[in-house]
């Protein structure tokens, strides 16, 4: 039972210096009580809306994850088990929707990646422990069979280099597994976790990083294991993970998760973490509400706010040195107001219908350092 092992596992985890690197940590000190007044124009010089084309071949129920590669948007919809591909203007190109039990079909998909070494599309199918490879136009190439393990399946993956794929599993003793494609085997296992972190949107947010939502450390995926990249420090408000014990009772775990969201047993949830050369970003859930944290790397200063002074929020999923890609929720007005848009973008927003596919938002940074 997980909760009996918690204290011991935390001690072991702290002592595993052979696999968790001792790189000098970057402590990012932030006061969670601060509230800053930030205008959209303080950060961004232009906002472009990208309506995704609506057609019977590309109806999206919900966006699970987004990647932008090769001037294409790759949209994974977990609900319909399909990967939709659009160009940079939002025009539909093709989709991968091969759910089934045939030799080239998958039972389900939990994650996807674009292989930057081959430009291929890769889908992770956890039920049958496989990675499905497709060419850049969505044509099937092959299925890679991953080593099975007795306690469950893999749910997320990250391509560290041409040979090494980092897998996230639900093996409490070693959640992270390094898979070698050339050796066709697991070559490294690390990261014990006994407190069930169910809130992390992106475990692998890019830049070779790995993060969780209830603990403060963001790791770099090194070739020999995890290395500390940076660590949030919220002072007296830091979470105490010893309070986050799970049980084998689903009802109690559900109640525990509600208490976490309400900040009753955890002070915050780091739901999304992204970064570029200028900022570390975290989307924080605190007392059931979203907060946005931008930490300037050069000036070591933070901005913390629930929404911009224009009355709109932001839901980033991609962050580069040039732009941020964000999503809209069911209520588009939560993130888009006419006052922040140019006339051309206002017209695109006006033409968007309630039943149309979602809108992506491209925020261009005001300045690049």
PDB file of N, CA and C in Angstrom, residues 202-241:
ATOM      1  N   UNK A 202       1.535  18.680 -18.608  1.00  0.00           N
ATOM      2  CA  UNK A 202       2.675  18.309 -19.442  1.00  0.00           C
ATOM      3  C   UNK A 202       3.792  17.773 -18.558  1.00  0.00           C
ATOM      4  N   UNK A 203       4.009  16.472 -18.592  1.00  0.00           N
ATOM      5  CA  UNK A 203       5.140  15.909 -17.839  1.00  0.00           C
ATOM      6  C   UNK A 203       6.456  16.249 -18.517  1.00  0.00           C
ATOM      7  N   UNK A 204       6.432  16.301 -19.852  1.00  0.00           N
ATOM      8  CA  UNK A 204       7.622  16.628 -20.633  1.00  0.00           C
ATOM      9  C   UNK A 204       7.324  17.898 -21.445  1.00  0.00           C
ATOM     10  N   UNK A 205       7.545  19.089 -20.862  1.00  0.00           N
ATOM     11  CA  UNK A 205       7.135  20.342 -21.509  1.00  0.00           C
ATOM     12  C   UNK A 205       8.120  20.891 -22.534  1.00  0.00           C
ATOM     13  N   UNK A 206       9.017  20.064 -23.025  1.00  0.00           N
ATOM     14  CA  UNK A 206       9.993  20.520 -24.007  1.00  0.00           C
ATOM     15  C   UNK A 206      11.307  20.919 -23.362  1.00  0.00           C
ATOM     16  N   UNK A 207      12.273  21.279 -24.194  1.00  0.00           N
ATOM     17  CA  UNK A 207      13.612  21.683 -23.735  1.00  0.00           C
ATOM     18  C   UNK A 207      14.284  20.608 -22.882  1.00  0.00           C
ATOM     19  N   UNK A 208      13.932  19.353 -23.120  1.00  0.00           N
ATOM     20  CA  UNK A 208      14.474  18.213 -22.362  1.00  0.00           C
ATOM     21  C   UNK A 208      14.136  18.290 -20.880  1.00  0.00           C
ATOM     22  N   UNK A 209      12.997  18.900 -20.540  1.00  0.00           N
ATOM     23  CA  UNK A 209      12.584  19.038 -19.150  1.00  0.00           C
ATOM     24  C   UNK A 209      11.558  17.975 -18.764  1.00  0.00           C
ATOM     25  N   UNK A 210      11.528  17.699 -17.473  1.00  0.00           N
ATOM     26  CA  UNK A 210      10.509  16.829 -16.879  1.00  0.00           C
ATOM     27  C   UNK A 210      10.026  17.501 -15.603  1.00  0.00           C
ATOM     28  N   UNK A 211       8.711  17.523 -15.390  1.00  0.00           N
ATOM     29  CA  UNK A 211       8.189  18.194 -14.199  1.00  0.00           C
ATOM     30  C   UNK A 211       6.938  17.489 -13.693  1.00  0.00           C
ATOM     31  N   UNK A 212       6.591  17.817 -12.460  1.00  0.00           N
ATOM     32  CA  UNK A 212       5.362  17.358 -11.827  1.00  0.00           C
ATOM     33  C   UNK A 212       4.620  18.581 -11.304  1.00  0.00           C
ATOM     34  N   UNK A 213       3.397  18.391 -10.817  1.00  0.00           N
ATOM     35  CA  UNK A 213       2.590  19.559 -10.468  1.00  0.00           C
ATOM     36  C   UNK A 213       2.479  19.826  -8.976  1.00  0.00           C
ATOM     37  N   UNK A 214       2.878  18.883  -8.132  1.00  0.00           N
ATOM     38  CA  UNK A 214       2.768  19.082  -6.689  1.00  0.00           C
ATOM     39  C   UNK A 214       4.121  19.293  -6.017  1.00  0.00           C
ATOM     40  N   UNK A 215       5.189  19.085  -6.758  1.00  0.00           N
ATOM     41  CA  UNK A 215       6.537  19.322  -6.244  1.00  0.00           C
ATOM     42  C   UNK A 215       7.204  20.422  -7.069  1.00  0.00           C
ATOM     43  N   UNK A 216       8.221  21.060  -6.510  1.00  0.00           N
ATOM     44  CA  UNK A 216       8.753  22.303  -7.070  1.00  0.00           C
ATOM     45  C   UNK A 216       9.889  22.137  -8.062  1.00  0.00           C
ATOM     46  N   UNK A 217      10.498  20.968  -8.117  1.00  0.00           N
ATOM     47  CA  UNK A 217      11.697  20.795  -8.933  1.00  0.00           C
ATOM     48  C   UNK A 217      11.348  20.446 -10.370  1.00  0.00           C
ATOM     49  N   UNK A 218      11.980  21.151 -11.303  1.00  0.00           N
ATOM     50  CA  UNK A 218      11.913  20.806 -12.724  1.00  0.00           C
ATOM     51  C   UNK A 218      13.256  20.191 -13.092  1.00  0.00           C
ATOM     52  N   UNK A 219      13.208  19.013 -13.680  1.00  0.00           N
ATOM     53  CA  UNK A 219      14.425  18.268 -13.997  1.00  0.00           C
ATOM     54  C   UNK A 219      14.773  18.376 -15.477  1.00  0.00           C
ATOM     55  N   UNK A 220      16.053  18.249 -15.749  1.00  0.00           N
ATOM     56  CA  UNK A 220      16.522  18.078 -17.116  1.00  0.00           C
ATOM     57  C   UNK A 220      16.739  16.589 -17.350  1.00  0.00           C
ATOM     58  N   UNK A 221      16.293  16.115 -18.489  1.00  0.00           N
ATOM     59  CA  UNK A 221      16.473  14.708 -18.841  1.00  0.00           C
ATOM     60  C   UNK A 221      17.889  14.516 -19.374  1.00  0.00           C
ATOM     61  N   UNK A 222      18.787  14.096 -18.508  1.00  0.00           N
ATOM     62  CA  UNK A 222      20.156  13.840 -18.924  1.00  0.00           C
ATOM     63  C   UNK A 222      20.293  12.449 -19.514  1.00  0.00           C
ATOM     64  N   UNK A 223      21.374  12.210 -20.199  1.00  0.00           N
ATOM     65  CA  UNK A 223      21.575  10.894 -20.806  1.00  0.00           C
ATOM     66  C   UNK A 223      21.759   9.806 -19.754  1.00  0.00           C
ATOM     67  N   UNK A 224      22.190  10.199 -18.552  1.00  0.00           N
ATOM     68  CA  UNK A 224      22.403   9.226 -17.476  1.00  0.00           C
ATOM     69  C   UNK A 224      21.374   9.340 -16.356  1.00  0.00           C
ATOM     70  N   UNK A 225      20.287  10.050 -16.613  1.00  0.00           N
ATOM     71  CA  UNK A 225      19.251  10.195 -15.600  1.00  0.00           C
ATOM     72  C   UNK A 225      18.814  11.636 -15.448  1.00  0.00           C
ATOM     73  N   UNK A 226      18.140  11.925 -14.345  1.00  0.00           N
ATOM     74  CA  UNK A 226      17.588  13.254 -14.112  1.00  0.00           C
ATOM     75  C   UNK A 226      18.604  14.180 -13.458  1.00  0.00           C
ATOM     76  N   UNK A 227      18.614  15.438 -13.926  1.00  0.00           N
ATOM     77  CA  UNK A 227      19.448  16.480 -13.341  1.00  0.00           C
ATOM     78  C   UNK A 227      18.543  17.660 -12.998  1.00  0.00           C
ATOM     79  N   UNK A 228      18.764  18.281 -11.869  1.00  0.00           N
ATOM     80  CA  UNK A 228      17.945  19.426 -11.491  1.00  0.00           C
ATOM     81  C   UNK A 228      18.212  20.599 -12.430  1.00  0.00           C
ATOM     82  N   UNK A 229      17.155  21.117 -13.046  1.00  0.00           N
ATOM     83  CA  UNK A 229      17.274  22.285 -13.922  1.00  0.00           C
ATOM     84  C   UNK A 229      16.976  23.565 -13.144  1.00  0.00           C
ATOM     85  N   UNK A 230      15.823  23.615 -12.479  1.00  0.00           N
ATOM     86  CA  UNK A 230      15.498  24.753 -11.616  1.00  0.00           C
ATOM     87  C   UNK A 230      14.432  24.325 -10.625  1.00  0.00           C
ATOM     88  N   UNK A 231      14.232  25.166  -9.610  1.00  0.00           N
ATOM     89  CA  UNK A 231      13.311  24.800  -8.543  1.00  0.00           C
ATOM     90  C   UNK A 231      12.579  26.039  -8.033  1.00  0.00           C
ATOM     91  N   UNK A 232      11.259  25.948  -7.994  1.00  0.00           N
ATOM     92  CA  UNK A 232      10.458  27.022  -7.417  1.00  0.00           C
ATOM     93  C   UNK A 232      10.614  27.014  -5.899  1.00  0.00           C
ATOM     94  N   UNK A 233      10.610  28.206  -5.320  1.00  0.00           N
ATOM     95  CA  UNK A 233      10.671  28.330  -3.863  1.00  0.00           C
ATOM     96  C   UNK A 233       9.602  29.328  -3.424  1.00  0.00           C
ATOM     97  N   UNK A 234       8.528  28.816  -2.840  1.00  0.00           N
ATOM     98  CA  UNK A 234       7.425  29.658  -2.390  1.00  0.00           C
ATOM     99  C   UNK A 234       7.458  29.891  -0.879  1.00  0.00           C
ATOM    100  N   UNK A 235       8.624  29.687  -0.288  1.00  0.00           N
ATOM    101  CA  UNK A 235       8.804  29.963   1.127  1.00  0.00           C
ATOM    102  C   UNK A 235       7.876  29.138   2.001  1.00  0.00           C
ATOM    103  N   UNK A 236       7.175  29.805   2.899  1.00  0.00           N
ATOM    104  CA  UNK A 236       6.277  29.118   3.827  1.00  0.00           C
ATOM    105  C   UNK A 236       5.100  28.450   3.121  1.00  0.00           C
ATOM    106  N   UNK A 237       4.855  28.827   1.874  1.00  0.00           N
ATOM    107  CA  UNK A 237       3.745  28.239   1.121  1.00  0.00           C
ATOM    108  C   UNK A 237       4.141  26.992   0.341  1.00  0.00           C
ATOM    109  N   UNK A 238       5.393  26.557   0.434  1.00  0.00           N
ATOM    110  CA  UNK A 238       5.789  25.334  -0.263  1.00  0.00           C
ATOM    111  C   UNK A 238       4.917  24.163   0.170  1.00  0.00           C
ATOM    112  N   UNK A 239       4.554  23.316  -0.796  1.00  0.00           N
ATOM    113  CA  UNK A 239       3.747  22.137  -0.481  1.00  0.00           C
ATOM    114  C   UNK A 239       4.502  21.173   0.426  1.00  0.00           C
ATOM    115  N   UNK A 240       3.767  20.532   1.304  1.00  0.00           N
ATOM    116  CA  UNK A 240       4.300  19.452   2.137  1.00  0.00           C
ATOM    117  C   UNK A 240       3.733  18.146   1.587  1.00  0.00           C
ATOM    118  N   UNK A 241       4.541  17.423   0.793  1.00  0.00           N
ATOM    119  CA  UNK A 241       4.009  16.248   0.115  1.00  0.00           C
ATOM    120  C   UNK A 241       3.700  15.094   1.061  1.00  0.00           C
TER     121      UNK A 241
END
